[in-house]
XYZ file of C-alpha atoms in Angstrom:
393
model
C 89.376 73.852 44.036
C 86.186 72.388 42.666
C 82.963 73.987 43.848
C 80.820 71.624 45.890
C 77.334 71.300 44.513
C 74.577 70.649 47.029
C 71.763 68.449 45.771
C 68.613 68.640 47.867
C 65.866 66.347 46.609
C 62.321 67.569 47.088
C 61.069 66.354 50.456
C 57.927 64.263 50.608
C 55.287 65.224 53.149
C 55.284 62.210 55.432
C 53.402 63.528 58.463
C 49.865 64.829 58.796
C 51.154 68.124 60.130
C 53.335 68.626 57.043
C 50.507 67.731 54.689
C 47.956 69.982 56.427
C 50.397 72.899 56.334
C 51.190 72.442 52.653
C 49.857 75.045 50.232
C 49.712 73.711 46.640
C 49.876 77.278 45.322
C 53.159 77.940 47.120
C 55.367 76.225 44.549
C 55.475 75.214 40.894
C 53.502 72.279 39.587
C 56.772 70.582 38.644
C 57.916 70.581 42.287
C 54.567 69.257 43.406
C 54.892 66.517 40.822
C 58.144 65.337 42.397
C 56.501 65.248 45.838
C 54.084 62.535 44.733
C 53.670 59.519 46.996
C 54.761 56.335 45.235
C 54.077 53.713 47.900
C 51.251 53.195 50.369
C 53.770 53.055 53.240
C 54.591 56.725 52.613
C 50.986 57.591 53.454
C 50.872 55.729 56.768
C 52.031 58.852 58.604
C 49.425 60.946 56.787
C 46.343 58.696 56.812
C 44.994 56.237 59.337
C 43.724 52.768 58.446
C 45.937 52.399 55.371
C 45.800 48.885 53.957
C 49.212 47.247 53.893
C 48.946 45.722 50.434
C 51.268 43.105 49.051
C 54.010 44.497 46.842
C 52.913 42.216 44.005
C 50.263 44.875 43.328
C 53.057 47.249 42.325
C 54.367 44.806 39.748
C 51.100 45.244 37.836
C 50.449 48.942 38.331
C 52.389 51.678 40.081
C 51.095 54.116 42.689
C 51.347 57.887 42.302
C 49.388 60.412 44.401
C 49.935 64.164 44.520
C 49.965 65.863 47.935
C 46.969 67.887 46.777
C 44.928 64.698 46.244
C 46.134 63.305 49.575
C 44.781 66.446 51.258
C 41.325 65.624 49.865
C 41.364 62.115 51.355
C 39.514 61.450 54.596
C 42.107 61.010 57.305
C 40.395 58.006 58.928
C 37.894 56.460 56.520
C 39.363 53.769 54.237
C 36.141 53.945 52.203
C 36.617 57.633 51.415
C 35.705 58.018 47.705
C 39.007 59.748 46.992
C 41.034 57.060 48.748
C 39.188 54.289 46.890
C 40.081 55.813 43.529
C 43.807 56.161 44.187
C 44.984 53.938 47.058
C 46.139 50.400 46.166
C 44.044 47.513 47.458
C 44.152 43.732 47.782
C 41.134 43.741 45.442
C 43.587 44.407 42.607
C 44.835 40.844 42.744
C 43.960 39.086 39.493
C 40.745 37.057 39.419
C 41.514 34.099 37.111
C 39.407 34.150 33.974
C 37.776 37.508 34.640
C 38.853 41.057 33.781
C 42.450 40.069 33.106
C 43.072 41.979 29.885
C 45.420 44.935 29.659
C 43.954 46.006 26.311
C 40.294 45.226 26.810
C 39.267 47.962 24.362
C 41.369 46.552 21.538
C 43.253 49.804 21.004
C 46.452 48.117 19.923
C 44.629 46.480 17.036
C 43.502 49.900 15.778
C 46.874 51.589 16.316
C 48.647 52.620 13.115
C 52.053 50.850 13.010
C 54.946 53.109 13.922
C 52.635 55.696 15.500
C 50.632 56.183 18.676
C 47.456 56.996 16.731
C 44.397 54.840 17.395
C 42.273 55.155 14.236
C 38.976 53.403 14.950
C 36.386 55.800 13.602
C 36.426 57.112 10.003
C 36.995 60.815 10.637
C 38.468 61.047 14.115
C 41.527 59.663 15.876
C 42.927 59.197 19.353
C 46.497 60.482 19.602
C 48.279 59.012 22.651
C 51.134 61.343 23.500
C 52.173 60.344 27.028
C 52.157 57.386 29.412
C 52.405 59.520 32.553
C 49.718 60.934 34.862
C 49.884 63.124 37.948
C 47.937 60.603 40.041
C 47.228 57.035 38.971
C 43.607 55.847 39.034
C 43.339 52.260 40.238
C 40.753 51.585 37.496
C 42.922 52.978 34.678
C 41.864 51.637 31.292
C 45.408 51.868 29.860
C 47.391 49.949 32.446
C 49.225 48.352 29.538
C 51.110 51.624 28.997
C 50.448 54.104 31.820
C 53.363 54.121 34.300
C 55.001 51.243 32.390
C 58.585 51.909 31.242
C 57.953 50.169 27.925
C 54.725 52.114 27.445
C 56.343 55.485 26.889
C 55.647 57.269 23.622
C 58.900 58.008 21.814
C 59.546 61.284 20.000
C 59.773 59.522 16.640
C 56.354 57.965 17.272
C 54.905 61.401 17.928
C 56.449 62.718 14.721
C 55.124 59.729 12.772
C 51.704 60.280 14.334
C 51.595 63.897 13.225
C 52.707 62.804 9.746
C 49.910 60.234 9.634
C 47.271 62.780 10.623
C 48.697 65.278 8.141
C 48.556 62.749 5.299
C 44.912 61.801 5.913
C 42.720 64.790 5.070
C 39.546 62.923 6.056
C 40.617 63.200 9.717
C 38.910 66.278 11.109
C 38.826 65.467 14.848
C 41.939 64.735 16.940
C 41.889 63.883 20.656
C 45.185 64.107 22.551
C 45.284 61.743 25.496
C 47.549 59.239 27.161
C 48.484 59.197 30.049
C 47.968 62.881 30.358
C 49.139 65.459 27.796
C 49.460 68.089 30.521
C 52.385 66.217 32.092
C 54.391 67.738 29.219
C 56.055 71.105 29.598
C 54.448 74.110 27.954
C 57.270 74.103 25.402
C 56.668 70.488 24.409
C 52.922 71.026 24.131
C 53.538 74.166 22.099
C 55.576 72.131 19.629
C 53.135 69.216 19.277
C 50.038 71.393 18.971
C 51.821 73.788 16.635
C 52.960 70.992 14.320
C 49.461 69.541 14.240
C 48.001 72.889 13.232
C 50.789 73.594 10.709
C 50.936 70.186 9.034
C 47.284 69.148 9.344
C 45.187 72.250 8.615
C 42.228 69.987 7.767
C 41.766 69.138 11.470
C 38.666 71.080 12.465
C 38.317 69.950 16.074
C 41.386 69.657 18.312
C 40.714 68.502 21.846
C 42.484 67.064 24.872
C 41.617 64.713 27.715
C 43.172 65.455 31.090
C 42.703 64.424 34.690
C 45.712 66.453 35.759
C 43.515 69.559 35.872
C 41.695 67.833 38.759
C 44.651 66.037 40.349
C 47.056 68.981 40.233
C 45.078 72.145 39.428
C 48.158 74.380 39.648
C 49.296 72.820 36.368
C 46.862 75.288 34.794
C 48.833 78.519 34.457
C 48.519 81.651 32.325
C 51.408 80.328 30.231
C 49.680 77.000 29.580
C 46.422 78.738 28.693
C 48.302 80.960 26.236
C 49.679 77.852 24.478
C 46.231 76.246 24.282
C 44.647 79.447 22.966
C 47.468 80.019 20.481
C 46.870 76.661 18.824
C 43.066 76.795 19.026
C 42.501 73.812 21.292
C 38.716 73.839 21.210
C 37.852 71.480 24.062
C 39.331 69.903 27.173
C 37.551 67.003 28.836
C 38.405 66.616 32.495
C 37.703 63.588 34.665
C 36.023 63.936 38.066
C 34.849 60.866 39.974
C 33.244 62.433 43.048
C 32.075 65.896 44.217
C 34.860 65.917 46.843
C 37.280 66.547 43.982
C 35.599 69.869 43.181
C 37.470 72.457 45.233
C 37.798 76.260 45.126
C 41.261 75.807 43.573
C 39.859 73.587 40.818
C 37.069 76.080 40.109
C 39.613 78.880 39.851
C 41.835 77.035 37.386
C 38.881 75.831 35.292
C 37.855 79.466 34.914
C 41.343 80.270 33.574
C 40.933 77.642 30.851
C 37.486 78.949 29.965
C 38.804 82.515 29.674
C 41.127 81.187 26.959
C 38.001 80.398 24.933
C 38.112 76.636 25.466
C 34.988 74.512 25.925
C 35.126 72.110 28.844
C 33.474 68.731 29.231
C 33.322 66.215 32.044
C 33.693 62.485 31.935
C 33.548 60.080 34.831
C 33.623 56.347 35.413
C 30.801 54.642 37.281
C 32.607 53.100 40.255
C 31.169 50.833 42.914
C 31.462 52.452 46.336
C 32.573 55.781 44.879
C 29.747 57.299 42.852
C 27.149 54.559 42.236
C 24.635 56.642 44.157
C 21.918 58.858 42.681
C 22.454 61.758 45.106
C 26.220 61.704 44.562
C 25.787 61.823 40.793
C 23.171 64.562 40.958
C 25.503 66.666 43.079
C 28.516 65.938 40.858
C 26.820 66.892 37.605
C 25.042 69.967 38.941
C 28.294 71.246 40.460
C 30.154 70.750 37.200
C 27.465 72.363 35.035
C 27.416 75.228 37.547
C 31.080 75.928 36.809
C 30.512 75.718 33.072
C 31.770 72.169 32.515
C 29.288 70.095 30.507
C 28.842 66.467 31.636
C 29.726 64.340 28.619
C 30.188 60.641 29.400
C 29.672 58.243 32.301
C 31.614 55.095 31.454
C 31.053 51.648 32.853
C 34.221 50.414 34.534
C 36.378 48.790 31.889
C 37.178 45.136 32.525
C 40.862 45.812 32.895
C 43.015 43.717 35.204
C 42.826 44.822 38.822
C 39.596 46.839 38.536
C 36.896 44.163 38.857
C 35.859 45.382 42.331
C 34.776 48.730 40.841
C 32.355 47.294 38.274
C 28.759 48.507 38.605
C 26.144 46.171 37.044
C 24.266 47.315 33.958
C 20.898 47.366 35.746
C 22.302 49.718 38.388
C 23.658 52.075 35.735
C 20.144 52.188 34.244
C 18.777 53.109 37.692
C 21.372 55.842 38.082
C 20.504 57.295 34.689
C 16.812 57.311 35.555
C 17.663 59.055 38.817
C 19.151 61.920 36.800
C 16.918 62.514 33.772
C 14.030 64.734 34.776
C 15.467 65.279 38.252
C 18.359 67.603 37.357
C 18.958 70.110 34.567
C 18.832 68.535 31.101
C 22.276 69.806 30.018
C 23.715 68.270 33.217
C 22.670 64.728 32.219
C 25.597 62.907 30.547
C 25.445 59.951 28.195
C 26.013 56.647 29.965
C 28.143 54.282 27.879
C 29.759 50.890 27.807
C 33.064 50.841 25.966
C 32.695 47.554 24.100
C 35.340 44.864 24.500
C 37.768 44.353 21.657
C 37.198 47.718 19.990
C 33.425 47.706 19.599
C 33.363 51.392 20.579
C 31.226 53.473 22.895
C 27.704 52.079 23.180
C 25.025 54.188 24.901
C 23.090 52.827 27.861
C 19.556 54.186 27.483
C 16.514 53.220 29.559
C 13.297 52.513 27.631
C 11.195 55.657 27.894
C 9.592 55.164 24.493
C 8.742 51.805 22.927
C 6.692 50.655 19.980
C 4.125 47.865 20.409
C 1.752 45.995 18.104
C -1.903 46.983 18.333
C -4.199 44.151 19.491
C -6.073 44.073 16.154
C -2.831 43.736 14.156
C -3.524 46.908 12.189
C -0.242 48.565 13.086
C 1.595 49.777 16.162
C 1.295 52.318 18.923
C 4.069 54.081 20.815
C 3.971 53.824 24.594
C 5.698 56.696 26.404
C 6.884 56.886 30.029
C 8.271 59.929 31.801
C 10.698 60.221 34.724
C 7.822 60.037 37.243
C 6.539 56.776 35.782
C 3.500 58.354 34.114
C 2.595 56.654 30.814
C 0.572 57.445 27.736
C -0.101 55.856 24.329
C 0.760 57.838 21.204
C -0.661 55.846 18.276
C 0.097 58.735 15.920
C 3.782 57.785 16.069
C 3.086 54.140 15.293
C 3.500 52.126 12.095
C 0.608 52.148 9.572
C -1.179 54.895 11.470
C -3.676 56.768 9.318
C -5.955 59.673 10.100
C -9.695 58.877 10.303
C -11.571 59.456 7.057
C -13.400 62.781 7.110
C -17.063 62.524 6.105
C -18.767 65.233 4.029
């Protein structure tokens, strides 16, 4: 008699009571991954005031939210900064003629044929290894591949990518991204990182970008840290959009990564209604520097389809920057950047604190300096054609 096999799929947490009682540390990260919400209707028993969006939104970009992230969402407020980042919205409907590209950064044009390597800069490359994330950001810059069945990175592409890096000794900086590399098992990561180190010993800086550390902190385990340390991953950049995402569990798991000898950086996207506020940014960057994570980049929202409602104007980004420099610790001030359309690259947004002006008599220039308080002073000694006064005998 054949033995009957019972198959019990992982149950989703569809009531507030179930979600509140859930302990993310009570089970493996893989089980938590399978509990992800994949439709806004599944969250209607967990959150109030959930927008009933049209299903056409799902045809453009899927929904995926871990129970851990759902726990951080305000139960009642639809404008909760966590909800805005991850819950689908009618704002994602395409605006004709504006922000309709799925490859606004021109990555496909810089991708080496047969690989998933984006080689834009002379000595460093972006190595896309996955098209999966733990939770899907509604402003995702890679909607062309993330969560898309035809966007997956095949094993032969990964092998060809490692071969390409190995055959180009001028490449000394490799960034693994996706999707999220940490959606791979430890064994798969061990193989990819090991092959990179074995076949491309000229790579001096090996780093990873991950939001899974924030969206599912229990992914960080002693076993994962051992793999990262074994293959000398020197830096992990995590992505935090709002201080509400910084929890005791995140702090604990970040410390595990740091104990493996890995530098940690922070990047965030400037998002309207989420973090386009000076006090929010000050709090975010001081909290991250406090836990040993160095703020690295603040990106303008990329003009990808379905994200136009998040875009913060350039002048406001300048104001936000000026609200940080001089007001919080210097190492906590990140670089604000626009990622130029069509592959122009990362372009820094820098307010004018120092400018050079012509002297009224046309004899040269002076340099006018302004500090964070608005105090100004002229420094002609830094100007063009400046000469010291002649000394008389």
